[in-house]
PDB file of C-alpha atoms (C1' of nucleotides) in Angstrom:
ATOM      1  CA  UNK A   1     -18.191  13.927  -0.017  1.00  0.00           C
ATOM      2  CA  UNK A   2     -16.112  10.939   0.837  1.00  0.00           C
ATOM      3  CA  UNK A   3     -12.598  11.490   0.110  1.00  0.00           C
ATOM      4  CA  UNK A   4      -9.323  10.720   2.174  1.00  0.00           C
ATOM      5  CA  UNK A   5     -10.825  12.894   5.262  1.00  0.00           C
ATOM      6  CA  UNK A   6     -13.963  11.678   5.313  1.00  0.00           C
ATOM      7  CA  UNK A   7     -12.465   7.886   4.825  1.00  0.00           C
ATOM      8  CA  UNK A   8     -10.086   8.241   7.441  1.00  0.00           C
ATOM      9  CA  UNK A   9     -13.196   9.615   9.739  1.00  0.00           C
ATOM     10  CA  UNK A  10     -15.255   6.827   9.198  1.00  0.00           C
ATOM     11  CA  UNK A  11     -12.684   4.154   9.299  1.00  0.00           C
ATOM     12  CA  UNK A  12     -12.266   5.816  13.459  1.00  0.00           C
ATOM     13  CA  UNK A  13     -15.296   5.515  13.479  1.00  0.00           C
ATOM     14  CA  UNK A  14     -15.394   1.655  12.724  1.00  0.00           C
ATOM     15  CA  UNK A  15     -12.412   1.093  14.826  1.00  0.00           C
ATOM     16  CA  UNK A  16     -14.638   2.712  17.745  1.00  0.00           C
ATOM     17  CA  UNK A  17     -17.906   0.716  17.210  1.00  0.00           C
ATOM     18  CA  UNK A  18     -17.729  -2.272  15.027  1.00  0.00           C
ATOM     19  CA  UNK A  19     -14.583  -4.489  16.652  1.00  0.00           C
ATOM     20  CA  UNK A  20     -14.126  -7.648  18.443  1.00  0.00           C
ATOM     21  CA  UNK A  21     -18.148  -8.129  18.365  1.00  0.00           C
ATOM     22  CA  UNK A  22     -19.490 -11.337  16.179  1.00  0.00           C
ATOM     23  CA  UNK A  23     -21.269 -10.666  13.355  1.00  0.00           C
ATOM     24  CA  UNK A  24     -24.664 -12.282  13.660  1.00  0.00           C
ATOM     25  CA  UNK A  25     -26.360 -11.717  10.040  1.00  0.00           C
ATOM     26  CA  UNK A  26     -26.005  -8.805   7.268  1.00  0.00           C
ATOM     27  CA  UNK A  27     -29.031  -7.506   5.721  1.00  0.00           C
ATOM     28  CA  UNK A  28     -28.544  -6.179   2.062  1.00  0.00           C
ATOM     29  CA  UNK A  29     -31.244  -4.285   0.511  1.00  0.00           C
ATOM     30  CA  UNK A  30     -29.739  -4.254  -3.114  1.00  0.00           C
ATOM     31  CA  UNK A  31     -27.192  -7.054  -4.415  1.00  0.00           C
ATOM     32  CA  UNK A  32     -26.041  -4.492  -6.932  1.00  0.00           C
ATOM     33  CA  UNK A  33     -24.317  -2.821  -4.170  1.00  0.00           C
ATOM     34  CA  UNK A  34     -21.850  -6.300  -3.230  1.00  0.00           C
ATOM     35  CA  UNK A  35     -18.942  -7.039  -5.688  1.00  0.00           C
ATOM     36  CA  UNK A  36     -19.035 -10.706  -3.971  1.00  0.00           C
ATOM     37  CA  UNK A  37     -22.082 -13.040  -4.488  1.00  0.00           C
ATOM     38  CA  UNK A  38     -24.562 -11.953  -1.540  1.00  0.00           C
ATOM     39  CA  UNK A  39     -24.416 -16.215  -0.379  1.00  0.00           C
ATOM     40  CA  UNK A  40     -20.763 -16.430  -0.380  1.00  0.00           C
ATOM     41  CA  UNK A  41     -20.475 -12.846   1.612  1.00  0.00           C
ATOM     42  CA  UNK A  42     -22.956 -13.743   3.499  1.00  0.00           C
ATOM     43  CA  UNK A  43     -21.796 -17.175   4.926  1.00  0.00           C
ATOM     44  CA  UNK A  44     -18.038 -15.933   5.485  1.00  0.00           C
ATOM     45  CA  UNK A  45     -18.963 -13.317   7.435  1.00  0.00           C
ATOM     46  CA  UNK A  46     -20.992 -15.071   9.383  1.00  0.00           C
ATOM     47  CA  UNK A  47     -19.509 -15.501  13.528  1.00  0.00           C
ATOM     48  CA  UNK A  48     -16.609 -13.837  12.534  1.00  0.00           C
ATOM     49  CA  UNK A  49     -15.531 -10.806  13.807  1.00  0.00           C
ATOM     50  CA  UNK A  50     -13.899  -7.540  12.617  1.00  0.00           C
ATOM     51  CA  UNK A  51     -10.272  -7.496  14.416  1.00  0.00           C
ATOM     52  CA  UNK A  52      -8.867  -4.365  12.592  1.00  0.00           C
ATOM     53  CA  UNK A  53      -8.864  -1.647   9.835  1.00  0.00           C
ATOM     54  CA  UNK A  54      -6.993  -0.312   6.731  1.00  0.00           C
ATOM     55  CA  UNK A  55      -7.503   2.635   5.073  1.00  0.00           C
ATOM     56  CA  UNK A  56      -5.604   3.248   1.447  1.00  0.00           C
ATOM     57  CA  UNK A  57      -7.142   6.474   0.115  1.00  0.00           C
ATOM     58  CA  UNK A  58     -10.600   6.495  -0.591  1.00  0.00           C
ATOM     59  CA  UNK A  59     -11.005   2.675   0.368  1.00  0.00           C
ATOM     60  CA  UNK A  60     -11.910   1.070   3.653  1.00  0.00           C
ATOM     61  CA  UNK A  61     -10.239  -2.322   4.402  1.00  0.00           C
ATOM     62  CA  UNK A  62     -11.817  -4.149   7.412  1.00  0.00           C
ATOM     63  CA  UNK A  63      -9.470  -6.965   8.742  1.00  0.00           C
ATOM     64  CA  UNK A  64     -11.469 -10.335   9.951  1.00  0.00           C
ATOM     65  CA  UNK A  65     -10.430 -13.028  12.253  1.00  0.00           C
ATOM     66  CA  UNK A  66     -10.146 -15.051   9.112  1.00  0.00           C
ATOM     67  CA  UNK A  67      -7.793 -14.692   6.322  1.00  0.00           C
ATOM     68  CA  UNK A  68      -9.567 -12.017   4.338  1.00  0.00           C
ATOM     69  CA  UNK A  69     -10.963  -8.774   4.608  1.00  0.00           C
ATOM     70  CA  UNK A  70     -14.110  -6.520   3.796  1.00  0.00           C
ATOM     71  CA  UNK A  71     -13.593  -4.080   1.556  1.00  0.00           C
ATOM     72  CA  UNK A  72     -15.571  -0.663   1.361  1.00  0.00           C
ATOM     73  CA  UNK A  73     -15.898   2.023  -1.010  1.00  0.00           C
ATOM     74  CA  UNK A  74     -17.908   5.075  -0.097  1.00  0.00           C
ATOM     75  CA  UNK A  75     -18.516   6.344  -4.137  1.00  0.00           C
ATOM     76  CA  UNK A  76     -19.918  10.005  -3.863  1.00  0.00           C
ATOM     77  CA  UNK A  77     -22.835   9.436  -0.656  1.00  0.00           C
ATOM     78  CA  UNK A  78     -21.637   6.752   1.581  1.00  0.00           C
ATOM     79  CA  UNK A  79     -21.538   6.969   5.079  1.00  0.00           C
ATOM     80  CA  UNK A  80     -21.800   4.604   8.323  1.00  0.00           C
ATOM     81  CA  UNK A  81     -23.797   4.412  11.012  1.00  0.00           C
ATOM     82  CA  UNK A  82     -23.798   2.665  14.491  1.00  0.00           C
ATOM     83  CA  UNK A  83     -27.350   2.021  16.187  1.00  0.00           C
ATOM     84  CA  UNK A  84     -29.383  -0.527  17.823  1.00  0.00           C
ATOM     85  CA  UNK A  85     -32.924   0.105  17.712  1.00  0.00           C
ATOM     86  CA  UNK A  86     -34.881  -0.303  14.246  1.00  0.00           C
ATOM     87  CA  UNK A  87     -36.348   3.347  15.078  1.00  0.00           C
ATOM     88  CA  UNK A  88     -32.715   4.550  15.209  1.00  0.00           C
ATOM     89  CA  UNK A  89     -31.930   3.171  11.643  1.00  0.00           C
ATOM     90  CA  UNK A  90     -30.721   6.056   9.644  1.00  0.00           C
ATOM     91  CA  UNK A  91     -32.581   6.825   5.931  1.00  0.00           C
ATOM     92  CA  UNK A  92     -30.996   4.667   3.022  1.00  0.00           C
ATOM     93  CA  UNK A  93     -28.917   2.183   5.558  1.00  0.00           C
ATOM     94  CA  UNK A  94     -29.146  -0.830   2.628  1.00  0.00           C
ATOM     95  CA  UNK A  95     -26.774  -2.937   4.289  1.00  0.00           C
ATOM     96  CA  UNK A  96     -27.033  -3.645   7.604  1.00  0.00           C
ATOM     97  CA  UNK A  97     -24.580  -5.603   9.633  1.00  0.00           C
ATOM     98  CA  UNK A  98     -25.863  -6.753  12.565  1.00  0.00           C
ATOM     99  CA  UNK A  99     -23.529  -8.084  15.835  1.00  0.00           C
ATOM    100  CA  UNK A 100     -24.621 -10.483  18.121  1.00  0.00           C
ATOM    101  CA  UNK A 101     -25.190  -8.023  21.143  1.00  0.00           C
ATOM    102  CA  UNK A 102     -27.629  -6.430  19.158  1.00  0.00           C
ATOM    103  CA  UNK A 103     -26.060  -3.634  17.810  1.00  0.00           C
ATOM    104  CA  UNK A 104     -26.128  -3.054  14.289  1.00  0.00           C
ATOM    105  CA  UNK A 105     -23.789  -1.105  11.875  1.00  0.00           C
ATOM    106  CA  UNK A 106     -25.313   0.938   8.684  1.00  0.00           C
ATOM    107  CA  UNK A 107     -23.643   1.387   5.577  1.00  0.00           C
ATOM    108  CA  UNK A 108     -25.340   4.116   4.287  1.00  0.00           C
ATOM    109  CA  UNK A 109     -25.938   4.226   0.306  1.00  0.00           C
ATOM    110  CA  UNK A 110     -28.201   6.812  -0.385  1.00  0.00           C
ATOM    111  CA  UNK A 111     -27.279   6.774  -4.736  1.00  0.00           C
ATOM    112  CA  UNK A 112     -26.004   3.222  -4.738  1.00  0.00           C
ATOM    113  CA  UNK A 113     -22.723   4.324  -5.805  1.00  0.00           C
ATOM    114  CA  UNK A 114     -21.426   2.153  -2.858  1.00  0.00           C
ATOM    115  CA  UNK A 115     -19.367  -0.988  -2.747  1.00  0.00           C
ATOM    116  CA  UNK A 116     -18.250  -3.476  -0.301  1.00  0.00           C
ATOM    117  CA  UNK A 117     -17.628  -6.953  -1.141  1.00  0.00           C
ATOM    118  CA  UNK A 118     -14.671 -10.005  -0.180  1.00  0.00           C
ATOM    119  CA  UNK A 119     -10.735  -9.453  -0.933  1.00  0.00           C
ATOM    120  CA  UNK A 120      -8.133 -11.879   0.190  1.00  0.00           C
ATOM    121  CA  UNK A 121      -5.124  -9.912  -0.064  1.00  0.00           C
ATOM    122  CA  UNK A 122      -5.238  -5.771   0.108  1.00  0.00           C
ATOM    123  CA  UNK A 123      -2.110  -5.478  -1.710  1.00  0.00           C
ATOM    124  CA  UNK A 124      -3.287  -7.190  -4.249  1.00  0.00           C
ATOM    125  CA  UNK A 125      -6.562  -5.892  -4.871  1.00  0.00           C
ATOM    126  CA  UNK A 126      -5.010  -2.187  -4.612  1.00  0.00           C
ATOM    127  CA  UNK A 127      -2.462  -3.159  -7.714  1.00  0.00           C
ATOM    128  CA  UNK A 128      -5.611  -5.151  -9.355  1.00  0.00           C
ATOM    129  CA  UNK A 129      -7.099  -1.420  -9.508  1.00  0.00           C
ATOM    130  CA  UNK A 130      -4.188   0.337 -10.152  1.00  0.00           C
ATOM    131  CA  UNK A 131      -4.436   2.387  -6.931  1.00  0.00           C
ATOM    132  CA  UNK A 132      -0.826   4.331  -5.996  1.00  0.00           C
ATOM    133  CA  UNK A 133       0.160   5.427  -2.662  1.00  0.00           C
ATOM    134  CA  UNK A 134      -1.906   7.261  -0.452  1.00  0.00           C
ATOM    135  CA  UNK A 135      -1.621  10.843  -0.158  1.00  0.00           C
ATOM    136  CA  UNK A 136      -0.113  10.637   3.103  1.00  0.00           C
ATOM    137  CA  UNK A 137       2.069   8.067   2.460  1.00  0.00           C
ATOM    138  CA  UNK A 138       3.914   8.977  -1.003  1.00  0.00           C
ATOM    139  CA  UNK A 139       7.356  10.474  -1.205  1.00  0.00           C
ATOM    140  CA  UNK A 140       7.899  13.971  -2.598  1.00  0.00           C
ATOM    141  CA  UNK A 141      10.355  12.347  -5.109  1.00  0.00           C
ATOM    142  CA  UNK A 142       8.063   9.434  -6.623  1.00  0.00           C
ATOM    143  CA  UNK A 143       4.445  12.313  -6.655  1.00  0.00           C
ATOM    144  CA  UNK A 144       7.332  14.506  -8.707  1.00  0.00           C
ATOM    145  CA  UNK A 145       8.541  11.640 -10.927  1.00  0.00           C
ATOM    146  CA  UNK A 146       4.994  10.801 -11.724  1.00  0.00           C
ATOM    147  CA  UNK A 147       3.601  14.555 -12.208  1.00  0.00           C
ATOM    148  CA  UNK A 148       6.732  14.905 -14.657  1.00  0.00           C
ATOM    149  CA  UNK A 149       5.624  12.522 -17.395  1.00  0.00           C
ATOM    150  CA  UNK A 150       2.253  12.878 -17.471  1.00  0.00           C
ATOM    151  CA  UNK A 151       0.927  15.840 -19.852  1.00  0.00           C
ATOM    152  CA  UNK A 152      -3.055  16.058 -18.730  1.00  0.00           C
ATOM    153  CA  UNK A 153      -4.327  18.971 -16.702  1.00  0.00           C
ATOM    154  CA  UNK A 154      -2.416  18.403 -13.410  1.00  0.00           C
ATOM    155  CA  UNK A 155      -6.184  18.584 -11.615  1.00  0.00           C
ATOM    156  CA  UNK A 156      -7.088  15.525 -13.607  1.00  0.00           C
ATOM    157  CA  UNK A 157      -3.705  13.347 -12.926  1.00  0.00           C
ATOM    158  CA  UNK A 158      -4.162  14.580  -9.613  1.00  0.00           C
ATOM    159  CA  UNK A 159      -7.351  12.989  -9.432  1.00  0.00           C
ATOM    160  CA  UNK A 160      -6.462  10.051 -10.784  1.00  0.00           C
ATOM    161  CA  UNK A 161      -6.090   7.262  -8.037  1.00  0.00           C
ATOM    162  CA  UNK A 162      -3.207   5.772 -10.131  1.00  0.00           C
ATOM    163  CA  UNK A 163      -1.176   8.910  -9.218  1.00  0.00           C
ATOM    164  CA  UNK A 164      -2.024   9.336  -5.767  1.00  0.00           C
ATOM    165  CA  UNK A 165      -4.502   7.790  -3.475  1.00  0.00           C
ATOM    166  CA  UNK A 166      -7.318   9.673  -2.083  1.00  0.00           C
ATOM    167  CA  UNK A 167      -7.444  13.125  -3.851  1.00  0.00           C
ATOM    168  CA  UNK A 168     -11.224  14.030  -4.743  1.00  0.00           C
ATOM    169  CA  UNK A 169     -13.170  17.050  -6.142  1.00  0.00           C
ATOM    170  CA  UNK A 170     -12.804  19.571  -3.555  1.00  0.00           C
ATOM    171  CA  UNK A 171      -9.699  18.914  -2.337  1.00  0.00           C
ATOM    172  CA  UNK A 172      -7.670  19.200  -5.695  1.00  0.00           C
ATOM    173  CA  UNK A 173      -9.281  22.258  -6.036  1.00  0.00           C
ATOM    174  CA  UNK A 174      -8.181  23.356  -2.250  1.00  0.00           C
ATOM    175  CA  UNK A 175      -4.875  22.219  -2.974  1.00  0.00           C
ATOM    176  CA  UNK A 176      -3.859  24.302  -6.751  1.00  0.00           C
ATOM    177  CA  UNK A 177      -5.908  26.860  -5.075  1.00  0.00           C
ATOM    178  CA  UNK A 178      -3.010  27.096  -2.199  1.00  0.00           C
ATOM    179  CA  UNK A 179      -0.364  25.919  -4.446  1.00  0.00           C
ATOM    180  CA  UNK A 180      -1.357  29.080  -6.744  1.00  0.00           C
ATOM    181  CA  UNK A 181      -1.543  26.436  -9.868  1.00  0.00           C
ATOM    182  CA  UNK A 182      -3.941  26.914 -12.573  1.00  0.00           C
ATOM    183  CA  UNK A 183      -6.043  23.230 -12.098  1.00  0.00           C
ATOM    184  CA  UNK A 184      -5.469  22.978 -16.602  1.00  0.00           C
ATOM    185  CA  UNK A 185      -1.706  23.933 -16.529  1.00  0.00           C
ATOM    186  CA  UNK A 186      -0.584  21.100 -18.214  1.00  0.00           C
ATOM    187  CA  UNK A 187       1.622  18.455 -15.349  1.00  0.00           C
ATOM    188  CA  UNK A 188       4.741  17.944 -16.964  1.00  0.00           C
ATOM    189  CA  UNK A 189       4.567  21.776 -17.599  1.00  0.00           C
ATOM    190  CA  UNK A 190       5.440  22.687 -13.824  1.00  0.00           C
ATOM    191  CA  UNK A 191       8.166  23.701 -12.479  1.00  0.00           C
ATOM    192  CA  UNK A 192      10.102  22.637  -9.623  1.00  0.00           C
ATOM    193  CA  UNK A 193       8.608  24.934  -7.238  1.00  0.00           C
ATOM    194  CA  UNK A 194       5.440  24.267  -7.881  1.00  0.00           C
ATOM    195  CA  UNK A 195       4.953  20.390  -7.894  1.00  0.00           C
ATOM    196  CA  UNK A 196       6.729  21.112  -4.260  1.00  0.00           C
ATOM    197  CA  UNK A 197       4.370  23.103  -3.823  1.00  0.00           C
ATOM    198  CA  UNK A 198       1.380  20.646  -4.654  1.00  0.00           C
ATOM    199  CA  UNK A 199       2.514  18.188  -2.696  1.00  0.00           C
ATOM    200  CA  UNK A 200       3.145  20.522   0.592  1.00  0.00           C
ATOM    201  CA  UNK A 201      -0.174  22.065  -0.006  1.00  0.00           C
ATOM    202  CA  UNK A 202      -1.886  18.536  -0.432  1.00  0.00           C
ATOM    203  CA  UNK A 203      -0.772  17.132   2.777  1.00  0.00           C
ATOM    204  CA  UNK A 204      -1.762  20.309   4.705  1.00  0.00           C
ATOM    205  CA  UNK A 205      -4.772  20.528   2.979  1.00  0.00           C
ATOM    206  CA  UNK A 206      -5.455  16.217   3.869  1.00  0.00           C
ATOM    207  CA  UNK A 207      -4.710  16.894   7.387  1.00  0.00           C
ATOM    208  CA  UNK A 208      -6.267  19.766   8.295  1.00  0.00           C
ATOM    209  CA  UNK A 209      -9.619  18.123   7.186  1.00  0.00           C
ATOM    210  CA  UNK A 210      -8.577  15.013   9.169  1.00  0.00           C
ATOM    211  CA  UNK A 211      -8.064  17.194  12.081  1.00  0.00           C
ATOM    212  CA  UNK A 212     -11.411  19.078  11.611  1.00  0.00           C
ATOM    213  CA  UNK A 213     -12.720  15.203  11.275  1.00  0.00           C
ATOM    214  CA  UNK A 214     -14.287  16.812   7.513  1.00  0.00           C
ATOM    215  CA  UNK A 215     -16.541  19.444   8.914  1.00  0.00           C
ATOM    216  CA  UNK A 216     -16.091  21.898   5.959  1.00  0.00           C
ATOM    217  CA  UNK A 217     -17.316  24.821   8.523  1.00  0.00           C
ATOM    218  CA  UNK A 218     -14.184  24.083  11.301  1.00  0.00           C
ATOM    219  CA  UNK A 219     -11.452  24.700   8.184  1.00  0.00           C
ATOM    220  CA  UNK A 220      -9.834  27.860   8.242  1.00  0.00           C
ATOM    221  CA  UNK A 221     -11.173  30.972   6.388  1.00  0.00           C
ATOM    222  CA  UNK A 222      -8.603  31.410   3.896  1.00  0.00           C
ATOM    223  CA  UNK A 223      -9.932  27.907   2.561  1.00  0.00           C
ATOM    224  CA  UNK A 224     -11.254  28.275  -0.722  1.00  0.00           C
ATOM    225  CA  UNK A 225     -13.453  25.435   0.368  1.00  0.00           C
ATOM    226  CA  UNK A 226     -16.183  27.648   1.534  1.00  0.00           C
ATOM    227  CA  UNK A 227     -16.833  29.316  -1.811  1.00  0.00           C
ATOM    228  CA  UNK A 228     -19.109  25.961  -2.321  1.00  0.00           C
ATOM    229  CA  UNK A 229     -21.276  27.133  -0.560  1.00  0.00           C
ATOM    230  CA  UNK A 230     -21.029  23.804   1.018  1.00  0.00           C
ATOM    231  CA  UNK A 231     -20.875  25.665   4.583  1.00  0.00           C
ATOM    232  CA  UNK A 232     -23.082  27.332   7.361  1.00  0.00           C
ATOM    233  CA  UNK A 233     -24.912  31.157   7.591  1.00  0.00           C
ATOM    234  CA  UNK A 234     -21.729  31.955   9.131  1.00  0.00           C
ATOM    235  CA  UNK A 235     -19.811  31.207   6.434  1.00  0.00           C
ATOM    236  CA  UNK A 236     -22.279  32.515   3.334  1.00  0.00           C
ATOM    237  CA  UNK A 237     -20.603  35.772   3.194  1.00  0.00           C
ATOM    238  CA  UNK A 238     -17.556  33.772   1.570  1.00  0.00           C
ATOM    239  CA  UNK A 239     -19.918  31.880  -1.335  1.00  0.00           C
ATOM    240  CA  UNK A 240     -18.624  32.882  -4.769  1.00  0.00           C
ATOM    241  CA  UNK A 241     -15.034  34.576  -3.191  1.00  0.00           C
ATOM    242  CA  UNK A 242     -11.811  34.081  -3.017  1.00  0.00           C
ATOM    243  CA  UNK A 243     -10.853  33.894   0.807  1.00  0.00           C
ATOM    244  CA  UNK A 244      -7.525  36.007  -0.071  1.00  0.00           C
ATOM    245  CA  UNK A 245      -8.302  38.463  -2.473  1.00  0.00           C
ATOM    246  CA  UNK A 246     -12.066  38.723  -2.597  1.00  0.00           C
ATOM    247  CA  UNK A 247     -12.382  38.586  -5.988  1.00  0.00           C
ATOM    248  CA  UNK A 248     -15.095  36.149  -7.100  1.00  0.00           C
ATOM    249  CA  UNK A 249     -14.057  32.717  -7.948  1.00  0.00           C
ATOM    250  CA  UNK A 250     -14.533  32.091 -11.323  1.00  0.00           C
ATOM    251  CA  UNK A 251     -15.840  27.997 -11.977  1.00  0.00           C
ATOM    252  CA  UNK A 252     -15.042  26.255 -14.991  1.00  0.00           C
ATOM    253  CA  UNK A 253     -15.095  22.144 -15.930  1.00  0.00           C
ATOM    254  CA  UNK A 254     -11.855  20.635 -15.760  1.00  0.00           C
ATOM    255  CA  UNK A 255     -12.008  16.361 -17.118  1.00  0.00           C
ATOM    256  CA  UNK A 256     -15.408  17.341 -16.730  1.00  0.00           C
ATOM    257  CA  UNK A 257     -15.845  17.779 -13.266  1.00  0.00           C
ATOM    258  CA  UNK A 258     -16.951  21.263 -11.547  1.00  0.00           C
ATOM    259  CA  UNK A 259     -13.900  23.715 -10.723  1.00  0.00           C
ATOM    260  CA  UNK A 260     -12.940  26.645  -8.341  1.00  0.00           C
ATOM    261  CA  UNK A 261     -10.612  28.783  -8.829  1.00  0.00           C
ATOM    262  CA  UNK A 262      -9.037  31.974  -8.156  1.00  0.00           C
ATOM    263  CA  UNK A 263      -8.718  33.832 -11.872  1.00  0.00           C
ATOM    264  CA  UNK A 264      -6.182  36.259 -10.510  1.00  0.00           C
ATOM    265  CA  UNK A 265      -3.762  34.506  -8.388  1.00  0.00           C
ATOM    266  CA  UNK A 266      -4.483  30.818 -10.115  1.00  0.00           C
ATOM    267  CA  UNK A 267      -3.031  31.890 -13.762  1.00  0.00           C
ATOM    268  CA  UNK A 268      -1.830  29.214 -16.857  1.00  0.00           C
TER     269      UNK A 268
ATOM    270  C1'  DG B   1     -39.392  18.705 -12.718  1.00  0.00           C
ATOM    271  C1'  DC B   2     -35.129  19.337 -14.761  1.00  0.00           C
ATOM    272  C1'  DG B   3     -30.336  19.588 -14.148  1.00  0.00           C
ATOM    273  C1'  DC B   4     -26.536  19.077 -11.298  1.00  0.00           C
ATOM    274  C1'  DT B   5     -23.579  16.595  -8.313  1.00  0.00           C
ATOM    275  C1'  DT B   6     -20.206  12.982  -6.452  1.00  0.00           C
ATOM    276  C1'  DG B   7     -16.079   8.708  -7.788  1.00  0.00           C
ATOM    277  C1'  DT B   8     -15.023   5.108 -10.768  1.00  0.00           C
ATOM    278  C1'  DT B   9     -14.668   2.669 -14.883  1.00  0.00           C
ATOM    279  C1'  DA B  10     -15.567   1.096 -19.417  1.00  0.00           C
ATOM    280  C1'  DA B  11     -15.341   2.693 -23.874  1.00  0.00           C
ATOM    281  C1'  DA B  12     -13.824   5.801 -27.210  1.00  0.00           C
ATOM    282  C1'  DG B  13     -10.418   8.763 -28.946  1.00  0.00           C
ATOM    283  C1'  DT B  14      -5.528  10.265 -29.929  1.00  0.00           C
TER     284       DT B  14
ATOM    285  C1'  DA C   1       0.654   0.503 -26.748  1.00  0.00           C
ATOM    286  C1'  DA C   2      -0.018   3.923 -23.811  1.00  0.00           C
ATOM    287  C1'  DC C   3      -2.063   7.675 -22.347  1.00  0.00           C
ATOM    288  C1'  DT C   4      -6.127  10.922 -22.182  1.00  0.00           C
ATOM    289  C1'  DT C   5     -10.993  12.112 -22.592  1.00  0.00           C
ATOM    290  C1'  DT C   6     -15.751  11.274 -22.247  1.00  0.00           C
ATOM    291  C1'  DA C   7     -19.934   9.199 -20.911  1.00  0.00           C
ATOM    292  C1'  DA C   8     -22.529   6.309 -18.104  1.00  0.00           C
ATOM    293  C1'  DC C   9     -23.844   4.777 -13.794  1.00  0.00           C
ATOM    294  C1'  DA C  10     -28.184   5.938  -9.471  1.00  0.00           C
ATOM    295  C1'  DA C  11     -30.721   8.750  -7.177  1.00  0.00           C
ATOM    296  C1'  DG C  12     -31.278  12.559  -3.978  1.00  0.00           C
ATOM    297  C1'  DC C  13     -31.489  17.359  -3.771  1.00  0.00           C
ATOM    298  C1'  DG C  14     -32.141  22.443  -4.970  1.00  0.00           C
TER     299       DG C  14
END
DNA sequence: GCGCTTGTTAAAGT
DNA sequence: AACTTTAACAAGCG
């Protein structure tokens, strides 16, 4: 699912395919999927090239040789993909950009939950939506200052983008898994210790999957990632455990989202 | 074929 | 007023 990781992997994957190549036409299948007015996208795009890329937590920023950008949102299903011939085009590619040497560039919305659409000024936009640092980016001191005033379940104001950029489903869970915080002990709640240990365990937990480009099979065992069931035959033995103790994960809704957790070494 | 899932946001609640 | 909670969104997948 497209958080940070995943984000980061596709934006290297833009940076890799998509630059310095003028953009002939883009094809869009569904209008509901542009947050700028398909003729007005449509026409600045047009000849103009992508020069560079941004990425703020879950959000794609694609630098033009003009003075604004394309901005992308991946929702729960996005993805991108890089082809040329119209047998190549991947399933549910409803926009389409295609370069002039004849390449094209999917952005893959298989449950329309996708975005993309004009911004002038990234800054902007990301305090227009109230979106914080990114995970990589924020201080110890200002994640602490924040996680001290708020009084939700730290697993929802951790996945609040206002908070901290970039944190979604599974990786909250990963991270109060290996922080050994119960994801409904209240934020302002923790102590010391633990909020440092949020924030190391977040930005181990963020980079390992960067490192392992997202392939949820290639993260260590003692992930509790792999309880999911999200993984390969290799990995089913672990479905339902806990990767330290063995004892089966217990899963719960938290804001209303689905939750793993370790009942005996995750405890309010 | 029903129910679940993902991230965001608007609306409702406190 | 500010923060928190809930539901709705679309559609593929098990």
């Amino acid at each position: 699912m497209p958080e940070l990781p995943e984000v980061e992997t596709y934006r290297r994957y833009f940076e890799e395919t998509s630059l310095n190549q003028p953009i002939a036409d883009v094809l869009v299948e569904d209008t509901k999927l542009l947050t700028t007015d398909y003729d007005i996208l449509s026409q600045k795009l047009k000849n103009k090239s992508f020069i560079g890329t941004k990425r703020v937590g879950k959000n794609l920023f694609a630098q033009l040789d003009a003075p604004f950008w394309l901005h992308f949102h991946f929702g729960m299903t996005g993805d991108l993909a890089y082809f040329r011939d119209n047998e190549d085009k991947p399933r549910f590619a409803r926009i389409i950009f295609r370069f002039a040497n004849g390449f094209k560039l999917g952005f893959l919305c298989p449950r329309k939950f996708e975005r993309i659409g004009i911004i002038e000024n990234v800054d902007e936009y990301l305090k227009s939506k109230k979106i914080n640092k990114d995970a990589l980016e924020i201080s110890f001191d200002e994640l602490n200052d924040i996680l001290s005033h708020r009084k939700a379940p730290i697993k929802s104001v951790l996945l609040d983008q206002s908070t901290v950029a970039g944190i979604g489903n599974w990786i909250v869970d990963e991270v109060l898994f290996q922080a050994r915080v119960h994801p409904e002990k209240l934020s302002f709640q923790l102590s010391d210790n633990k909020k440092m240990a949020i924030f190391e365990s977040m930005r181990f937990v963020i980079q390992t999957a960067i490192d392992k480009q997202a392939n949820y099979d290639e993260f260590p065992t003692d992930f509790l990632i792999h309880a999911r069931g999200w993984g390969s035959t290799q990995m089913a033995q672990l479905i339902g455990k806990c990767p330290n103790c063995n004892e089966k994960v217990q899963i719960i809704k938290v804001g209303g989202r689905t939750t793993f957790l370790c009942p005996s070494q995750q405890k309010l």
